[in-house]
Amino acid sequence: MADDSRNTQRGIIGSYAAIGDSFTEGVGDLGPDGRLLGWADRFAVLLADQLLVPGVPEGPHGNFRYANLAVRGRLLDQIVEEQVPRARELAPDLVTFCAGGNDIIRPGSDPDDVAERFERAVADLTRSVGTVMVTTGFDTRHVPVLRHLRGKIATYTAHVRSIADRYDCPVLDLWSLRSVQDRRAWDNDRLHLSPEGHTRVALRAAQVLGLDVPADPDQMWPPQAQRGTLEVRRDDIHWAREYLVPWIGRRLRGESSGDHVEAKRPDLLPL
């Protein structure tokens, strides 16, 4: 059933649904209760706090509604099959659509082909929901396991921006977000954002929609003590043993980190 808090007043966002993979699910950002938060959850709070829907309050955020349909490990076609129809059914004022990253990092994948399928999904969504915000890839020049894919990711990012122009979609441009190129913006697995990284992405998403934000997402990180070569090498060995080897193993076995995982927030609910 579509969201009954949908508001047609220009500039008002009364409902928001996030679709995507581990990035949007919030992997790397555990809350105090052990549940995943992530940039989309944090962005929802910013939307609810600053774009309250007029009416009788139903809680600290009025009658704002939020759904997070993202599931880790999902490929673009899986997101289109599982999440896009649900987003159309909910028909929120805003959808954030981040997909294709897991396709791009697969050997032999073609960013042009992935972009064509992404565009079909964007066209489908824009006919059913208020606004579709699309998300580019990160600049991976400082991400060890993904550095060699930087060219493919840049090509896909250029496609995403072109698609956004054709369908009048706001763009959450992560490639230009310099602050997330710092190591501290990433979790220990070096593949997912840390809580601070997720926070900075949420702030940038809010800026894209013209919201006033409590902090600059590109604010400089505080200085860090220089690390010795031995310490860096020890950390790299630990990372390879704890994260890289299991990641490669799952790829070889055809397994996904999202097997048996369901969307954490499949309905539009108050925050």
Tab-separated table of C-alpha atoms in Angstrom:
chain	number	residue	atom	x	y	z
A	1	MET	CA	0.000	0.000	0.000
A	2	ALA	CA	1.374	3.397	-0.964
A	3	ASP	CA	2.443	5.767	1.774
A	4	ASP	CA	-0.436	7.923	2.999
A	5	SER	CA	1.891	10.660	4.241
A	6	ARG	CA	2.925	11.546	0.694
A	7	ASN	CA	2.876	15.326	0.428
A	8	THR	CA	2.424	17.162	-2.830
A	9	GLN	CA	3.551	20.525	-1.481
A	10	ARG	CA	6.626	21.596	-3.426
A	11	GLY	CA	9.832	21.084	-1.466
A	12	ILE	CA	8.271	18.958	1.253
A	13	ILE	CA	9.504	15.374	1.660
A	14	GLY	CA	7.221	13.352	3.884
A	15	SER	CA	8.472	9.886	2.971
A	16	TYR	CA	11.740	8.323	1.833
A	17	ALA	CA	12.782	4.854	0.658
A	18	ALA	CA	16.399	3.752	0.165
A	19	ILE	CA	17.298	0.967	-2.248
A	20	GLY	CA	20.697	-0.570	-2.892
A	21	ASP	CA	23.343	-2.912	-1.492
A	22	SER	CA	25.604	-3.000	1.600
A	23	PHE	CA	26.512	0.672	1.245
A	24	THR	CA	22.885	1.743	1.651
A	25	GLU	CA	22.067	-0.999	4.155
A	26	GLY	CA	24.708	0.583	6.390
A	27	VAL	CA	27.387	-2.094	6.719
A	28	GLY	CA	30.274	-0.697	8.765
A	29	ASP	CA	28.072	1.517	10.927
A	30	LEU	CA	26.815	-0.368	13.986
A	31	GLY	CA	24.527	1.520	16.334
A	32	PRO	CA	24.584	1.290	20.146
A	33	ASP	CA	22.009	-1.527	20.024
A	34	GLY	CA	24.138	-3.583	17.608
A	35	ARG	CA	21.928	-2.850	14.621
A	36	LEU	CA	23.191	-1.299	11.408
A	37	LEU	CA	22.633	2.400	10.877
A	38	GLY	CA	24.371	3.805	7.803
A	39	TRP	CA	24.189	6.947	5.733
A	40	ALA	CA	20.589	6.372	4.568
A	41	ASP	CA	19.303	6.062	8.153
A	42	ARG	CA	21.240	9.181	9.130
A	43	PHE	CA	19.980	11.033	6.048
A	44	ALA	CA	16.408	10.069	6.962
A	45	VAL	CA	16.843	11.709	10.358
A	46	LEU	CA	18.087	14.914	8.694
A	47	LEU	CA	15.087	14.882	6.358
A	48	ALA	CA	12.669	14.283	9.205
A	49	ASP	CA	14.189	16.941	11.433
A	50	GLN	CA	14.248	19.688	8.831
A	51	LEU	CA	11.370	18.839	6.495
A	52	LEU	CA	8.557	18.031	8.884
A	53	VAL	CA	5.169	17.416	7.333
A	54	PRO	CA	2.439	19.694	8.686
A	55	GLY	CA	-0.189	17.887	10.725
A	56	VAL	CA	-0.682	16.177	14.023
A	57	PRO	CA	2.693	14.907	15.323
A	58	GLU	CA	3.007	11.129	15.591
A	59	GLY	CA	6.379	11.189	17.328
A	60	PRO	CA	9.567	13.260	17.594
A	61	HIS	CA	9.753	13.517	13.788
A	62	GLY	CA	6.127	14.237	13.007
A	63	ASN	CA	4.566	11.883	10.481
A	64	PHE	CA	7.701	11.404	8.383
A	65	ARG	CA	8.032	7.818	7.053
A	66	TYR	CA	11.180	5.908	6.057
A	67	ALA	CA	11.923	2.504	4.504
A	68	ASN	CA	15.315	0.910	3.816
A	69	LEU	CA	15.045	-1.936	1.285
A	70	ALA	CA	18.803	-2.357	0.701
A	71	VAL	CA	20.497	-5.734	1.169
A	72	ARG	CA	24.238	-6.351	1.162
A	73	GLY	CA	25.796	-8.164	-1.778
A	74	ARG	CA	22.949	-7.462	-4.171
A	75	LEU	CA	23.726	-7.054	-7.860
A	76	LEU	CA	21.888	-4.515	-10.009
A	77	ASP	CA	19.445	-7.022	-11.514
A	78	GLN	CA	18.592	-8.366	-8.066
A	79	ILE	CA	17.913	-4.845	-6.802
A	80	VAL	CA	15.722	-4.163	-9.831
A	81	GLU	CA	13.813	-7.397	-9.308
A	82	GLU	CA	13.444	-7.289	-5.514
A	83	GLN	CA	13.578	-3.657	-4.426
A	84	VAL	CA	12.423	-1.439	-7.278
A	85	PRO	CA	8.881	-2.935	-7.401
A	86	ARG	CA	8.545	-2.465	-3.649
A	87	ALA	CA	9.710	1.144	-3.943
A	88	ARG	CA	7.127	1.734	-6.678
A	89	GLU	CA	4.458	0.196	-4.479
A	90	LEU	CA	5.376	2.423	-1.521
A	91	ALA	CA	5.471	5.471	-3.831
A	92	PRO	CA	7.422	7.739	-1.444
A	93	ASP	CA	8.294	11.364	-2.058
A	94	LEU	CA	11.993	10.444	-2.373
A	95	VAL	CA	13.955	7.333	-3.381
A	96	THR	CA	17.737	7.055	-3.243
A	97	PHE	CA	19.014	4.564	-5.807
A	98	CYS	CA	22.564	3.245	-5.459
A	99	ALA	CA	23.248	0.097	-7.479
A	100	GLY	CA	25.733	-1.421	-9.888
A	101	GLY	CA	28.830	-1.274	-7.699
A	102	ASN	CA	28.886	-5.005	-7.040
A	103	ASP	CA	28.480	-5.612	-10.776
A	104	ILE	CA	31.352	-3.298	-11.671
A	105	ILE	CA	33.853	-5.023	-9.363
A	106	ARG	CA	33.123	-8.430	-10.892
A	107	PRO	CA	35.755	-9.634	-13.393
A	108	GLY	CA	34.732	-9.076	-17.003
A	109	SER	CA	31.849	-6.749	-16.241
A	110	ASP	CA	31.084	-3.982	-18.742
A	111	PRO	CA	30.235	-0.573	-17.225
A	112	ASP	CA	28.378	0.425	-20.402
A	113	ASP	CA	26.085	-2.593	-20.111
A	114	VAL	CA	25.533	-2.060	-16.381
A	115	ALA	CA	24.664	1.589	-17.063
A	116	GLU	CA	22.064	0.635	-19.685
A	117	ARG	CA	20.289	-1.600	-17.169
A	118	PHE	CA	20.606	1.073	-14.487
A	119	GLU	CA	18.954	3.617	-16.794
A	120	ARG	CA	15.973	1.348	-17.439
A	121	ALA	CA	15.440	1.084	-13.689
A	122	VAL	CA	15.706	4.857	-13.232
A	123	ALA	CA	13.128	5.392	-15.984
A	124	ASP	CA	10.827	2.921	-14.248
A	125	LEU	CA	11.213	4.566	-10.847
A	126	THR	CA	10.737	8.135	-12.036
A	127	ARG	CA	7.281	7.240	-13.333
A	128	SER	CA	6.141	6.099	-9.880
A	129	VAL	CA	7.834	8.128	-7.149
A	130	GLY	CA	8.335	11.781	-6.378
A	131	THR	CA	12.107	12.234	-6.763
A	132	VAL	CA	14.879	9.738	-7.511
A	133	MET	CA	18.337	10.622	-6.202
A	134	VAL	CA	21.078	8.572	-7.867
A	135	THR	CA	24.493	7.880	-6.394
A	136	THR	CA	27.864	7.764	-8.135
A	137	GLY	CA	30.778	5.517	-7.258
A	138	PHE	CA	33.645	6.436	-4.951
A	139	ASP	CA	37.078	7.395	-6.209
A	140	THR	CA	38.943	4.212	-5.242
A	141	ARG	CA	42.519	5.346	-5.802
A	142	HIS	CA	43.239	4.854	-2.071
A	143	VAL	CA	41.238	1.613	-1.624
A	144	PRO	CA	43.758	-1.246	-1.944
A	145	VAL	CA	41.455	-4.008	-3.169
A	146	LEU	CA	39.605	-1.727	-5.618
A	147	ARG	CA	42.354	0.617	-6.822
A	148	HIS	CA	42.844	-1.291	-10.076
A	149	LEU	CA	39.136	-0.848	-10.929
A	150	ARG	CA	39.239	2.932	-10.763
A	151	GLY	CA	38.863	3.325	-14.536
A	152	LYS	CA	35.761	1.137	-14.710
A	153	ILE	CA	34.209	2.888	-11.727
A	154	ALA	CA	34.930	6.298	-13.290
A	155	THR	CA	33.256	5.200	-16.539
A	156	TYR	CA	30.186	3.992	-14.685
A	157	THR	CA	30.097	7.192	-12.643
A	158	ALA	CA	30.100	9.269	-15.840
A	159	HIS	CA	27.161	7.210	-17.110
A	160	VAL	CA	25.243	7.718	-13.869
A	161	ARG	CA	25.669	11.483	-14.098
A	162	SER	CA	24.463	11.462	-17.718
A	163	ILE	CA	21.425	9.372	-16.773
A	164	ALA	CA	20.670	11.808	-13.962
A	165	ASP	CA	20.721	14.679	-16.467
A	166	ARG	CA	18.297	12.875	-18.779
A	167	TYR	CA	15.788	12.118	-16.024
A	168	ASP	CA	16.287	15.271	-13.939
A	169	CYS	CA	17.561	13.344	-10.904
A	170	PRO	CA	19.595	14.920	-8.105
A	171	VAL	CA	23.040	13.314	-7.816
A	172	LEU	CA	24.789	12.214	-4.639
A	173	ASP	CA	28.304	12.565	-6.049
A	174	LEU	CA	30.598	10.428	-3.915
A	175	TRP	CA	33.491	10.679	-6.359
A	176	SER	CA	33.957	14.351	-5.486
A	177	LEU	CA	33.540	13.870	-1.716
A	178	ARG	CA	37.193	14.246	-0.757
A	179	SER	CA	36.725	13.523	2.941
A	180	VAL	CA	35.853	9.862	2.309
A	181	GLN	CA	39.226	9.339	0.643
A	182	ASP	CA	40.762	9.401	4.125
A	183	ARG	CA	41.433	5.973	5.655
A	184	ARG	CA	39.401	6.926	8.728
A	185	ALA	CA	36.257	7.131	6.605
A	186	TRP	CA	36.451	3.372	6.026
A	187	ASP	CA	35.731	0.354	8.194
A	188	ASN	CA	38.410	-2.188	9.105
A	189	ASP	CA	37.480	-4.283	6.049
A	190	ARG	CA	38.467	-1.336	3.799
A	191	LEU	CA	35.401	-2.049	1.631
A	192	HIS	CA	32.673	-0.339	3.661
A	193	LEU	CA	32.420	3.056	5.285
A	194	SER	CA	33.033	3.666	8.976
A	195	PRO	CA	30.365	5.435	11.085
A	196	GLU	CA	32.096	8.764	10.394
A	197	GLY	CA	32.221	7.972	6.680
A	198	HIS	CA	28.497	7.161	6.636
A	199	THR	CA	27.820	10.395	8.515
A	200	ARG	CA	29.662	12.472	5.946
A	201	VAL	CA	27.748	10.850	3.082
A	202	ALA	CA	24.443	11.581	4.860
A	203	LEU	CA	25.438	15.220	5.241
A	204	ARG	CA	26.331	15.455	1.553
A	205	ALA	CA	22.993	13.858	0.570
A	206	ALA	CA	21.181	16.488	2.610
A	207	GLN	CA	23.213	19.241	0.946
A	208	VAL	CA	22.206	17.922	-2.491
A	209	LEU	CA	18.570	18.619	-1.593
A	210	GLY	CA	19.412	22.073	-0.271
A	211	LEU	CA	19.006	21.288	3.426
A	212	ASP	CA	20.933	23.141	6.088
A	213	VAL	CA	23.333	20.661	7.675
A	214	PRO	CA	24.973	20.737	11.119
A	215	ALA	CA	28.485	20.111	9.767
A	216	ASP	CA	30.499	20.293	6.549
A	217	PRO	CA	30.834	16.772	5.063
A	218	ASP	CA	34.156	17.761	3.507
A	219	GLN	CA	35.602	19.156	6.723
A	220	MET	CA	39.279	18.336	7.131
A	221	TRP	CA	40.156	15.400	9.372
A	222	PRO	CA	42.363	16.163	12.392
A	223	PRO	CA	46.097	15.537	11.910
A	224	GLN	CA	47.288	11.989	12.479
A	225	ALA	CA	50.605	10.748	13.777
A	226	GLN	CA	52.880	9.308	11.111
A	227	ARG	CA	52.831	5.501	11.102
A	228	GLY	CA	55.942	3.439	10.631
A	229	THR	CA	56.477	1.015	7.759
A	230	LEU	CA	56.424	-1.998	10.089
A	231	GLU	CA	53.099	-0.961	11.634
A	232	VAL	CA	51.512	-0.416	8.218
A	233	ARG	CA	52.752	-3.797	6.997
A	234	ARG	CA	51.420	-5.540	10.109
A	235	ASP	CA	48.005	-3.941	9.575
A	236	ASP	CA	47.999	-4.976	5.916
A	237	ILE	CA	48.754	-8.601	6.831
A	238	HIS	CA	45.979	-8.605	9.437
A	239	TRP	CA	43.537	-7.087	6.930
A	240	ALA	CA	44.409	-9.656	4.259
A	241	ARG	CA	43.935	-12.545	6.690
A	242	GLU	CA	40.722	-11.285	8.294
A	243	TYR	CA	38.934	-9.692	5.345
A	244	LEU	CA	40.551	-10.149	1.930
A	245	VAL	CA	40.937	-13.934	1.997
A	246	PRO	CA	37.314	-14.559	3.146
A	247	TRP	CA	36.060	-12.072	0.538
A	248	ILE	CA	37.931	-13.884	-2.248
A	249	GLY	CA	36.727	-17.226	-0.892
A	250	ARG	CA	33.080	-16.163	-1.125
A	251	ARG	CA	33.620	-15.056	-4.718
A	252	LEU	CA	35.188	-18.393	-5.641
A	253	ARG	CA	32.330	-20.330	-4.000
A	254	GLY	CA	29.677	-18.166	-5.634
A	255	GLU	CA	28.411	-17.004	-2.235
A	256	SER	CA	27.175	-13.567	-1.235
A	257	SER	CA	27.359	-11.792	2.098
A	258	GLY	CA	23.656	-11.093	1.574
A	259	ASP	CA	22.566	-14.723	1.344
A	260	HIS	CA	19.675	-15.212	3.807
A	261	VAL	CA	19.642	-11.473	4.653
A	262	GLU	CA	16.394	-9.523	4.342
A	263	ALA	CA	15.728	-5.796	4.146
A	264	LYS	CA	16.000	-4.255	7.602
A	265	ARG	CA	13.109	-1.819	7.109
A	266	PRO	CA	10.765	-3.029	4.323
A	267	ASP	CA	7.860	-0.702	5.148
A	268	LEU	CA	7.489	3.051	5.379
A	269	LEU	CA	7.485	3.545	9.134
A	270	PRO	CA	7.923	6.521	11.463
A	271	LEU	CA	11.440	7.068	12.734
